[in-house]
Coordinates of C-alpha atoms and ligand atoms in Angstrom, one line a residue:
M1 CA -16.1 -27.8 -20.5
V2 CA -12.4 -27.7 -20.8
S3 CA -12.4 -23.9 -20.7
R4 CA -13.8 -23.9 -17.2
D5 CA -10.8 -25.8 -15.8
L6 CA -7.9 -24.0 -14.1
I7 CA -4.5 -25.6 -14.1
L8 CA -2.8 -25.1 -10.8
G9 CA 0.8 -25.3 -9.9
P10 CA 3.7 -25.6 -10.1
S11 CA 3.8 -23.9 -6.7
L12 CA 0.6 -25.1 -5.1
F13 CA 1.2 -28.7 -4.0
I14 CA 4.9 -29.0 -4.0
G15 CA 7.0 -31.3 -1.9
A16 CA 10.7 -30.4 -1.9
E17 CA 11.4 -30.9 -5.6
Q18 CA 8.3 -32.5 -6.8
I19 CA 6.0 -30.5 -9.0
V20 CA 2.4 -31.5 -9.3
F21 CA -0.1 -30.0 -11.6
V22 CA -3.7 -30.1 -10.4
V23 CA -6.9 -29.2 -12.3
V24 CA -9.9 -27.6 -10.6
T25 CA -13.2 -26.3 -11.9
R26 CA -13.5 -22.6 -11.8
P27 CA -16.2 -21.4 -9.3
A28 CA -19.5 -20.1 -10.7
A29 CA -19.3 -17.4 -8.1
V30 CA -17.4 -16.1 -5.2
V31 CA -19.5 -14.2 -2.6
I32 CA -17.7 -11.9 -0.3
L33 CA -19.4 -10.9 2.9
A34 CA -18.8 -7.3 3.7
A35 CA -22.0 -5.9 5.2
G36 CA -21.0 -5.8 8.8
E37 CA -20.3 -2.6 10.6
G38 CA -17.0 -3.4 12.2
K39 CA -17.9 -1.6 15.4
R40 CA -14.7 -2.5 17.2
M41 CA -12.6 -0.5 14.7
R42 CA -14.2 2.6 16.2
S43 CA -13.7 4.3 12.9
A44 CA -15.5 6.6 10.5
T45 CA -14.1 4.5 7.7
P46 CA -15.9 1.2 7.1
K47 CA -13.8 -1.7 8.3
V48 CA -13.2 -3.4 4.9
L49 CA -11.9 -0.1 3.5
H50 CA -9.1 0.1 6.0
T51 CA -5.8 -0.6 4.3
V52 CA -2.9 -3.0 4.6
A53 CA 0.2 -2.5 2.4
G54 CA -1.6 0.1 0.3
R55 CA -4.7 -2.0 -0.5
S56 CA -8.0 -2.2 1.3
L57 CA -8.9 -5.3 3.3
L58 CA -11.6 -5.9 0.8
G59 CA -9.2 -5.3 -2.1
H60 CA -6.9 -8.1 -0.8
V61 CA -9.8 -10.5 -0.7
L62 CA -10.9 -9.5 -4.2
E63 CA -7.4 -10.1 -5.3
A64 CA -7.3 -13.6 -3.8
A65 CA -10.8 -14.4 -5.3
S66 CA -9.6 -13.5 -8.8
A67 CA -6.9 -16.2 -8.6
A68 CA -9.7 -18.7 -8.9
E69 CA -11.1 -17.0 -12.0
P70 CA -14.7 -17.1 -10.9
E71 CA -17.5 -16.5 -13.4
H72 CA -19.0 -13.9 -11.0
V73 CA -17.8 -12.1 -7.9
I74 CA -20.4 -10.7 -5.6
V75 CA -19.7 -8.3 -2.7
V76 CA -22.5 -8.2 -0.1
V77 CA -22.6 -4.6 1.2
G78 CA -24.7 -3.1 4.0
H79 CA -23.1 -0.6 6.4
A80 CA -21.7 2.4 4.7
R81 CA -22.8 0.8 1.4
E82 CA -22.2 3.9 -0.7
L83 CA -18.6 4.1 0.3
V84 CA -18.0 0.3 -0.1
T85 CA -19.8 0.2 -3.4
A86 CA -17.9 3.1 -4.8
H87 CA -14.7 1.4 -3.7
V88 CA -15.6 -1.9 -5.4
E89 CA -16.5 0.0 -8.6
E90 CA -13.1 1.7 -8.6
I91 CA -10.8 -1.3 -7.8
A92 CA -12.8 -4.2 -9.2
P93 CA -15.4 -3.0 -11.8
W94 CA -15.9 -6.6 -12.8
A95 CA -17.5 -7.4 -9.4
L96 CA -21.2 -7.0 -8.5
T97 CA -22.4 -5.5 -5.3
V98 CA -25.5 -6.7 -3.6
I99 CA -27.2 -4.8 -0.7
Q100 CA -28.1 -6.6 2.5
D101 CA -30.3 -4.0 4.1
E102 CA -30.3 -5.5 7.6
Q103 CA -27.5 -7.7 8.8
R104 CA -29.5 -10.8 9.8
G105 CA -26.6 -13.2 9.8
T106 CA -24.1 -14.8 7.5
G107 CA -26.7 -17.2 6.0
H108 CA -29.0 -14.4 5.3
A109 CA -26.2 -12.5 3.6
V110 CA -25.5 -15.3 1.2
R111 CA -29.2 -15.9 0.6
V112 CA -29.6 -12.2 -0.4
A113 CA -26.7 -12.5 -2.8
L114 CA -28.1 -15.6 -4.5
T115 CA -31.6 -14.1 -4.7
D116 CA -30.1 -10.9 -6.3
L117 CA -28.2 -13.0 -8.9
E118 CA -31.4 -14.8 -9.8
S119 CA -33.3 -11.6 -10.2
R120 CA -30.6 -10.5 -12.7
G121 CA -31.1 -13.7 -14.6
I122 CA -27.7 -15.1 -13.6
S123 CA -27.9 -18.8 -12.9
L124 CA -25.0 -20.5 -11.1
T125 CA -24.8 -23.8 -13.0
N126 CA -21.1 -23.8 -13.9
G127 CA -19.1 -24.8 -10.9
P128 CA -19.3 -24.4 -7.1
V129 CA -20.0 -21.2 -5.1
V130 CA -17.3 -19.9 -2.7
V131 CA -18.1 -17.7 0.3
L132 CA -15.4 -15.4 1.7
T133 CA -15.3 -12.7 4.3
G134 CA -14.2 -9.2 3.4
D135 CA -12.0 -8.7 6.4
T136 CA -9.4 -11.4 5.9
P137 CA -6.7 -9.7 3.8
L138 CA -4.1 -12.4 4.4
L139 CA -6.0 -15.1 2.4
T140 CA -4.1 -16.1 -0.7
G141 CA -5.3 -17.2 -4.1
Q142 CA -3.3 -20.5 -3.5
T143 CA -5.3 -21.3 -0.4
L144 CA -8.5 -20.6 -2.3
L145 CA -7.4 -23.0 -5.1
A146 CA -6.5 -25.6 -2.4
L147 CA -10.0 -25.3 -1.0
L148 CA -11.5 -25.8 -4.5
H149 CA -9.2 -28.8 -5.1
E150 CA -10.2 -30.4 -1.8
H151 CA -13.9 -29.8 -2.6
E152 CA -13.5 -31.5 -5.9
S153 CA -11.3 -34.4 -4.9
A154 CA -13.4 -35.3 -1.9
Q155 CA -16.5 -35.0 -4.1
A156 CA -18.0 -32.9 -1.3
R157 CA -21.2 -31.0 -1.4
A158 CA -19.6 -28.4 0.9
T159 CA -16.0 -27.8 2.0
V160 CA -15.1 -25.7 5.0
L161 CA -11.8 -23.8 5.0
T162 CA -10.3 -24.5 8.4
A163 CA -7.2 -23.7 10.4
Q164 CA -5.4 -24.9 13.4
L165 CA -5.1 -22.2 16.1
G166 CA -3.1 -22.2 19.4
D167 CA -6.0 -20.3 20.9
P168 CA -9.3 -21.3 19.2
S169 CA -11.6 -19.4 21.6
G170 CA -14.4 -17.6 20.0
Y171 CA -14.4 -19.6 16.8
G172 CA -16.7 -22.4 15.7
R173 CA -14.9 -25.7 16.2
I174 CA -14.6 -28.4 13.5
V175 CA -15.8 -31.8 14.5
R176 CA -14.4 -34.5 12.1
D177 CA -15.9 -38.0 11.6
D178 CA -14.0 -41.3 11.3
S179 CA -13.4 -40.8 7.6
G180 CA -11.9 -37.3 8.2
N181 CA -14.8 -35.4 6.8
V182 CA -16.6 -32.6 8.7
A183 CA -19.3 -34.0 11.0
S184 CA -20.4 -30.7 12.4
I185 CA -19.4 -27.1 13.3
V186 CA -20.0 -26.3 16.9
E187 CA -20.0 -22.6 17.8
H188 CA -17.9 -21.7 20.8
T189 CA -20.9 -20.9 23.0
D190 CA -22.5 -24.2 22.2
A191 CA -19.4 -26.4 22.6
S192 CA -19.1 -29.1 25.2
N193 CA -16.0 -29.3 27.4
S194 CA -14.3 -31.8 25.2
E195 CA -15.2 -29.9 22.0
L196 CA -13.6 -26.8 23.5
Y197 CA -10.3 -28.6 23.3
I198 CA -10.6 -28.9 19.5
N199 CA -8.2 -26.4 18.0
E200 CA -9.3 -26.8 14.3
I201 CA -11.7 -23.9 13.7
N202 CA -14.1 -22.7 11.1
S203 CA -12.6 -19.8 9.1
G204 CA -16.0 -18.7 8.0
M205 CA -15.0 -19.4 4.4
Y206 CA -16.5 -22.2 2.4
C207 CA -17.0 -23.8 -1.0
F208 CA -20.5 -25.2 -1.8
A209 CA -22.2 -27.1 -4.5
A210 CA -24.4 -24.2 -5.8
E211 CA -27.8 -26.0 -5.8
D212 CA -27.2 -27.5 -2.4
L213 CA -26.4 -24.1 -1.0
R214 CA -29.6 -22.6 -2.5
V215 CA -31.8 -25.3 -1.2
A216 CA -30.3 -25.4 2.3
L217 CA -30.4 -21.6 2.6
S218 CA -34.1 -21.8 2.1
K219 CA -34.4 -24.1 5.1
I220 CA -32.3 -22.3 7.7
T221 CA -34.0 -20.6 10.6
T222 CA -33.2 -17.9 13.2
D223 CA -33.7 -20.3 16.0
N224 CA -30.5 -19.6 17.9
S225 CA -29.1 -17.4 20.6
Q226 CA -28.4 -14.5 18.3
G227 CA -31.6 -14.8 16.3
E228 CA -29.6 -14.8 13.1
E229 CA -29.5 -17.0 10.0
Y230 CA -26.3 -18.9 10.4
L231 CA -24.4 -20.0 7.3
T232 CA -23.0 -22.8 9.4
D233 CA -26.6 -24.2 9.5
V234 CA -26.2 -25.1 5.8
I235 CA -23.5 -27.5 6.9
A236 CA -25.8 -29.1 9.5
I237 CA -28.6 -29.4 7.0
L238 CA -26.3 -31.1 4.5
R239 CA -24.9 -33.5 7.2
K240 CA -28.5 -34.5 8.0
E241 CA -28.8 -35.6 4.4
N242 CA -25.5 -37.6 4.9
A243 CA -23.9 -35.4 2.3
V244 CA -20.1 -35.3 2.3
V245 CA -18.7 -32.1 3.9
A246 CA -15.0 -31.8 3.6
G247 CA -12.5 -29.7 5.5
S248 CA -9.6 -28.0 3.8
M249 CA -7.0 -26.9 6.3
C250 CA -4.8 -23.8 5.7
A251 CA -1.1 -24.5 5.8
D252 CA -0.7 -21.1 7.4
A253 CA -3.3 -20.2 10.0
A254 CA -2.5 -16.5 9.6
E255 CA -4.3 -16.6 6.3
I256 CA -7.7 -16.7 7.9
L257 CA -7.1 -14.0 10.5
G258 CA -10.0 -11.5 10.4
V259 CA -9.5 -7.9 11.3
N260 CA -11.9 -6.7 13.9
D261 CA -9.9 -3.9 15.6
R262 CA -6.9 -1.7 15.2
Y263 CA -4.7 -4.1 17.0
Q264 CA -5.5 -6.9 14.6
L265 CA -5.1 -4.5 11.7
A266 CA -1.5 -3.8 12.9
Q267 CA -0.8 -7.5 13.4
T268 CA -2.1 -8.2 9.9
A269 CA 0.0 -5.4 8.4
A270 CA 3.1 -6.8 10.1
I271 CA 2.5 -10.3 8.7
M272 CA 1.8 -8.8 5.2
R273 CA 5.0 -6.7 5.5
D274 CA 7.1 -9.8 6.2
R275 CA 5.4 -11.7 3.4
I276 CA 6.1 -8.9 0.9
N277 CA 9.7 -8.4 2.1
E278 CA 10.4 -12.1 1.9
K279 CA 9.2 -12.2 -1.7
W280 CA 11.5 -9.3 -2.7
M281 CA 14.5 -10.6 -0.8
R282 CA 14.1 -14.0 -2.6
D283 CA 13.9 -12.0 -5.9
G284 CA 17.3 -10.4 -5.2
V285 CA 16.5 -7.2 -3.3
S286 CA 18.6 -6.5 -0.1
I287 CA 16.5 -5.4 2.8
L288 CA 18.6 -4.5 5.7
D289 CA 15.9 -4.3 8.3
S290 CA 12.7 -6.0 7.4
A291 CA 10.9 -4.9 10.5
T292 CA 11.1 -1.2 9.5
T293 CA 10.7 -1.6 5.7
W294 CA 7.2 -1.2 4.5
L295 CA 6.4 -1.9 0.9
D296 CA 3.0 -1.6 -0.6
V297 CA 1.7 -4.4 -2.8
D298 CA 2.0 -2.3 -6.0
V299 CA 5.7 -1.6 -5.5
E300 CA 8.1 -2.9 -8.2
L301 CA 11.7 -3.6 -7.4
E302 CA 14.5 -4.9 -9.6
P303 CA 17.2 -7.3 -8.4
D304 CA 20.2 -5.6 -6.7
V305 CA 18.1 -2.8 -5.2
T306 CA 19.1 -2.1 -1.6
I307 CA 16.6 -0.8 1.0
L308 CA 18.1 0.6 4.2
P309 CA 16.1 0.8 7.5
N310 CA 13.1 2.9 8.2
S311 CA 11.9 3.2 4.6
T312 CA 8.4 3.1 3.2
L313 CA 7.6 2.7 -0.5
R314 CA 4.0 3.4 -1.3
G315 CA 1.7 3.1 -4.3
P316 CA 3.0 2.1 -7.7
T317 CA 6.6 3.0 -6.8
S318 CA 9.3 1.4 -9.0
I319 CA 13.0 1.2 -8.2
A320 CA 15.6 0.1 -10.8
S321 CA 18.6 -2.1 -10.3
G322 CA 21.5 -0.9 -8.2
A323 CA 19.5 1.9 -6.5
R324 CA 19.9 2.4 -2.8
I325 CA 16.9 3.7 -0.9
G326 CA 17.1 5.0 2.7
P327 CA 17.7 5.0 5.5
G328 CA 14.7 7.0 6.5
T329 CA 13.1 7.5 3.1
T330 CA 9.4 7.5 2.1
L331 CA 8.6 7.4 -1.6
D332 CA 4.9 7.5 -2.7
S333 CA 4.2 6.7 -6.4
C334 CA 7.8 7.5 -7.5
E335 CA 10.1 6.1 -10.1
V336 CA 13.8 5.7 -9.3
G337 CA 16.4 4.9 -12.0
A338 CA 19.3 2.5 -11.8
N339 CA 22.1 3.2 -9.3
A340 CA 20.4 6.2 -7.8
S341 CA 20.8 6.9 -4.1
V342 CA 17.9 8.4 -2.1
I343 CA 18.8 9.1 1.5
H344 CA 16.4 10.5 4.2
T345 CA 14.0 11.8 1.6
W346 CA 10.2 12.3 1.4
A347 CA 9.0 12.2 -2.2
H348 CA 5.6 12.0 -3.9
L349 CA 4.9 11.5 -7.6
A350 CA 8.5 12.2 -8.5
V351 CA 10.9 10.7 -11.0
I352 CA 14.5 10.4 -10.0
G353 CA 16.8 9.5 -13.0
A354 CA 19.5 6.9 -13.0
D355 CA 22.8 7.6 -11.2
S356 CA 21.2 10.6 -9.3
A357 CA 21.8 11.4 -5.7
V358 CA 19.0 12.7 -3.5
G359 CA 19.2 13.7 0.1
P360 CA 19.7 13.7 2.9
F361 CA 16.7 15.8 4.0
T362 CA 15.2 16.4 0.6
Y363 CA 11.5 17.0 -0.2
L364 CA 10.4 16.1 -3.7
R365 CA 6.8 17.1 -4.5
P366 CA 4.5 16.0 -7.3
G367 CA 5.7 16.8 -10.8
T368 CA 9.4 16.6 -10.0
V369 CA 11.3 15.0 -12.9
M370 CA 15.0 14.6 -12.4
G371 CA 17.1 13.4 -15.3
T372 CA 20.1 11.1 -15.1
H373 CA 23.2 11.9 -13.0
T374 CA 21.4 14.8 -11.2
K375 CA 21.6 15.9 -7.6
A376 CA 19.2 17.3 -5.1
G377 CA 21.0 17.8 -1.8
A378 CA 20.2 18.7 1.8
F379 CA 17.2 21.0 2.6
V380 CA 16.2 21.2 -1.0
E381 CA 12.5 21.2 -2.0
I382 CA 11.4 20.7 -5.6
K383 CA 7.9 20.6 -7.1
N384 CA 6.4 20.6 -10.6
S385 CA 9.9 21.1 -12.1
N386 CA 12.3 19.4 -14.5
V387 CA 15.9 19.0 -13.6
G388 CA 18.0 18.3 -16.8
N389 CA 20.7 15.6 -17.0
D390 CA 23.8 16.3 -15.0
A391 CA 22.2 19.4 -13.3
K392 CA 22.7 19.9 -9.6
V393 CA 20.6 21.6 -6.9
P394 CA 23.0 20.8 -4.0
H395 CA 21.9 22.8 -1.0
L396 CA 19.1 24.8 0.8
T397 CA 17.0 25.6 -2.3
Y398 CA 13.4 25.8 -3.4
V399 CA 12.7 24.9 -7.0
G400 CA 9.0 25.5 -7.8
D401 CA 7.6 25.4 -11.4
G402 CA 11.0 25.5 -13.0
D403 CA 12.9 23.9 -15.9
I404 CA 16.6 23.5 -15.3
G405 CA 18.6 22.7 -18.4
E406 CA 21.3 20.0 -18.5
G407 CA 24.6 20.6 -16.7
S408 CA 23.4 23.6 -14.8
N409 CA 24.2 24.3 -11.2
I410 CA 21.9 26.1 -8.7
G411 CA 23.8 27.8 -6.0
A412 CA 23.0 27.3 -2.3
S413 CA 20.0 29.1 -1.0
T414 CA 18.4 29.9 -4.3
V415 CA 14.7 30.4 -4.5
F416 CA 12.5 30.0 -7.6
V417 CA 10.1 32.7 -6.6
N418 CA 7.1 31.2 -8.4
Y419 CA 4.1 32.9 -6.7
D420 CA 3.1 36.5 -7.0
G421 CA 0.3 36.2 -4.5
I422 CA -2.3 35.4 -7.1
A423 CA -0.8 33.0 -9.7
K424 CA 2.1 30.7 -10.2
H425 CA 4.7 31.3 -12.9
R426 CA 7.5 29.3 -14.4
T427 CA 11.3 29.9 -14.3
V428 CA 13.3 28.6 -17.2
V429 CA 17.0 28.0 -16.6
G430 CA 19.0 27.1 -19.7
K431 CA 21.8 24.7 -20.2
H432 CA 25.1 24.9 -18.3
V433 CA 23.9 27.9 -16.3
R434 CA 25.6 28.9 -13.0
I435 CA 23.1 30.4 -10.6
G436 CA 25.0 32.2 -7.8
S437 CA 24.2 31.5 -4.2
D438 CA 21.2 33.2 -2.7
S439 CA 19.7 34.2 -6.0
M440 CA 16.0 35.0 -6.1
L441 CA 14.7 34.0 -9.6
V442 CA 11.4 36.0 -9.8
A443 CA 9.1 34.2 -12.2
P444 CA 8.2 34.4 -15.0
V445 CA 11.9 34.7 -16.0
T446 CA 14.3 33.0 -18.3
I447 CA 18.0 32.5 -17.7
G448 CA 19.7 31.9 -21.1
D449 CA 22.1 29.1 -21.9
G450 CA 25.5 29.5 -20.3
A451 CA 24.5 32.5 -18.3
Y452 CA 25.6 33.3 -14.7
T453 CA 23.8 35.2 -11.9
A454 CA 25.8 36.9 -9.2
A455 CA 25.4 35.7 -5.7
G456 CA 22.7 37.5 -3.8
S457 CA 20.9 38.8 -6.9
V458 CA 17.2 39.3 -7.2
I459 CA 16.6 38.4 -10.9
T460 CA 13.4 39.9 -12.3
E461 CA 14.5 40.4 -16.0
D462 CA 15.4 37.7 -18.5
V463 CA 19.2 37.1 -18.7
P464 CA 20.6 36.6 -22.3
P465 CA 22.8 33.6 -23.0
G466 CA 26.4 34.0 -21.9
S467 CA 25.7 37.1 -19.7
I468 CA 26.2 37.5 -16.0
A469 CA 23.3 39.2 -14.2
I470 CA 24.2 41.3 -11.1
A471 CA 21.1 42.6 -9.3
R472 CA 22.1 43.7 -5.8
G473 CA 23.0 46.9 -3.9
Q474 CA 26.5 48.4 -4.5
Q475 CA 28.8 47.6 -1.6
R476 CA 29.9 50.6 0.5
N477 CA 32.6 50.3 3.3
V478 CA 32.4 52.9 6.0
L479 CA 36.0 53.0 7.3
D480 CA 36.6 52.8 11.1
W481 CA 32.9 52.8 11.9
V482 CA 33.5 50.1 14.6
L483 CA 36.4 52.0 16.2
R484 CA 34.2 55.1 16.5
R485 CA 30.8 53.5 17.4
R486 CA 32.0 50.5 19.4
P487 CA 35.1 51.7 21.1
G488 CA 36.8 49.1 23.4
S489 CA 34.6 46.2 22.1
P490 CA 36.4 42.9 21.3
A491 CA 35.6 43.8 17.6
A492 CA 37.3 47.2 17.9
L493 CA 40.3 45.7 19.7
A494 CA 40.7 43.0 17.1
A495 CA 40.4 45.7 14.3
I496 CA 43.1 47.9 15.9
A497 CA 45.4 44.9 16.3
A498 CA 44.9 44.0 12.6
Q499 CA 45.5 47.6 11.5
K500 CA 48.8 47.8 13.6
E501 CA 50.0 44.5 12.0
H502 CA 49.1 45.8 8.6
A503 CA 51.1 49.0 9.2
A504 CA 54.1 47.0 10.5
Q505 CA 54.0 44.9 7.3
E506 CA 53.9 48.1 5.2
E507 CA 57.0 49.5 7.0
K508 CA 59.1 46.5 6.1
Ligands
UD1_1 C1 -18.6 -17.0 12.0 C2 -18.9 -18.5 12.1 C3 -17.9 -19.2 13.0 C4 -16.5 -18.9 12.5 C5 -16.3 -17.4 12.4 C6 -14.9 -17.1 11.8 C7 -21.4 -18.5 11.9 C8 -22.6 -18.8 12.6 N1 -20.3 -18.7 12.6 O1 -18.9 -16.4 13.3 O2 -18.1 -20.6 13.0 O3 -15.5 -19.5 13.4 O4 -17.3 -16.8 11.6 O5 -14.7 -15.7 11.8 O6 -21.4 -18.2 10.7 N2 -21.8 -10.6 7.7 C9 -22.6 -10.0 6.8 N3 -23.9 -9.9 7.0 C10 -24.5 -10.4 8.1 C11 -23.7 -11.0 9.1 C12 -22.3 -11.1 8.9 O7 -22.1 -9.5 5.7 O8 -25.7 -10.4 8.2 C13 -20.3 -10.6 7.5 C14 -19.6 -9.8 8.6 O9 -19.4 -8.5 8.1 C15 -18.3 -10.5 8.7 C16 -18.7 -12.0 8.3 O10 -19.9 -11.9 7.7 O11 -17.3 -10.1 7.8 C17 -18.7 -12.9 9.6 O12 -19.8 -12.6 10.4 P1 -19.8 -12.7 12.0 O13 -21.2 -12.3 12.4 O14 -18.7 -11.9 12.5 O15 -19.6 -14.2 12.2 P2 -19.0 -14.9 13.6 O16 -20.0 -14.7 14.6 O17 -17.7 -14.3 13.8
CA2 CA1 -16.6 -12.3 13.4

């Protein structure tokens, strides 16, 4: 059964320098309870689908579960089951979902899961069964492995994941016996005065010997204040048989924090943010203000990236070495090349090439692909367009559905007029083109390589390579109009003075 063993470490049980490798048995199954309604979220979205760092609460738990390489992962769904099931199919197609029609307690939820597996012909003979809750996104795979390790080394028939809390109120308390094993779990409402002082609590997550779990679940009743089947009763039943029940305490109590309302969601997000930022800082990324830097779990950063305050990187955004992001930048699913700078920018599904400069106040929309050493400056919006290497869009410009060749410059206030009221059309700007300021490029239109457009032109016809296109009204000066029509105005007086000075110069 060597293949069922997982080798842990070196990071799991380390003292200062000492590295210890530990071997644990892979679980036969991890059951994740996610049937509850999550009323206190007061949300149309099911609780476990709320997100932290760009991943659902349930997604975080599935991620932790996969660290133990279980043979089966089962998510128990109930409330909003269609949404939760669809989400699981999307992010973890390897997991099974089981419907718990009515939420009749944590014990009932696990019983429903085991019964469902049986009906699918899945027997849980290889390894223990782990039970997790779907609303604890801070749980790590390492803690799960530590739970499995404790279960195995204590030769326990059940092991409770516990934590020490400053304020344990509301939680089930862990009563330990003389040998340090778990004697019982006492729910807050049933606890005596002295038991209320116990600050080691039940996380609601466990590891069980599969057969013990199955047998004990068939014995539990609803004879309690809530009229529910309590999973904790399994522990009581096993203790009655004098079975060893171990307790595995989390090193970091934050890991078992459950999200019940928006306040806890925010607290959890802040802890996750700090955890993610610490990881990247230790990997060589400079983060100037961790409290205002929000990185999703799928972000990839190279060493020597610098992130300035008030920046958010979402989705699978990747930033190459030497790039500086922020301040005040939000990038969603973007790719930024080496040594680029992206200041006060909002970008979604955009590629920014190496050595490019973007911002401040730039809006890059999906399909923007900027080459190397390019520029998109202040008040520039680009969408579904290619900006060739060394090309520049420095100021106040809209580039929509365009292809800009290498080395071209788009003058201030240019608009790629891409929409005729019915359909979108493309504008092609060749290489080393100079688009004059305030040009309207009315698509579909092509500006040939090396061509110019005169400032203020409305370009509706293709421009051949090397030409200049001038498309604007001829200028006409009506002499002395101001003197006649605005006599005595500051403008008229200034004009008269200038005319006198000019005449005096002529006389000399
Ligand atoms: C449980 C424990 C308590 C522990 C606490 C930790 C029991 C009797 N008590 O209490 O010792 O300190 O967790 O948070 O178990 N769920 C289902 N189906 C159900 C019932 C619950 O899927 O029928 C899910 C819920 O969605 C939730 C989780 O199981 O994610 C926990 O259930 P909950 O009823 O909140 O347990 P607690 O009363 O908090
Ligand atoms: Ca609860």
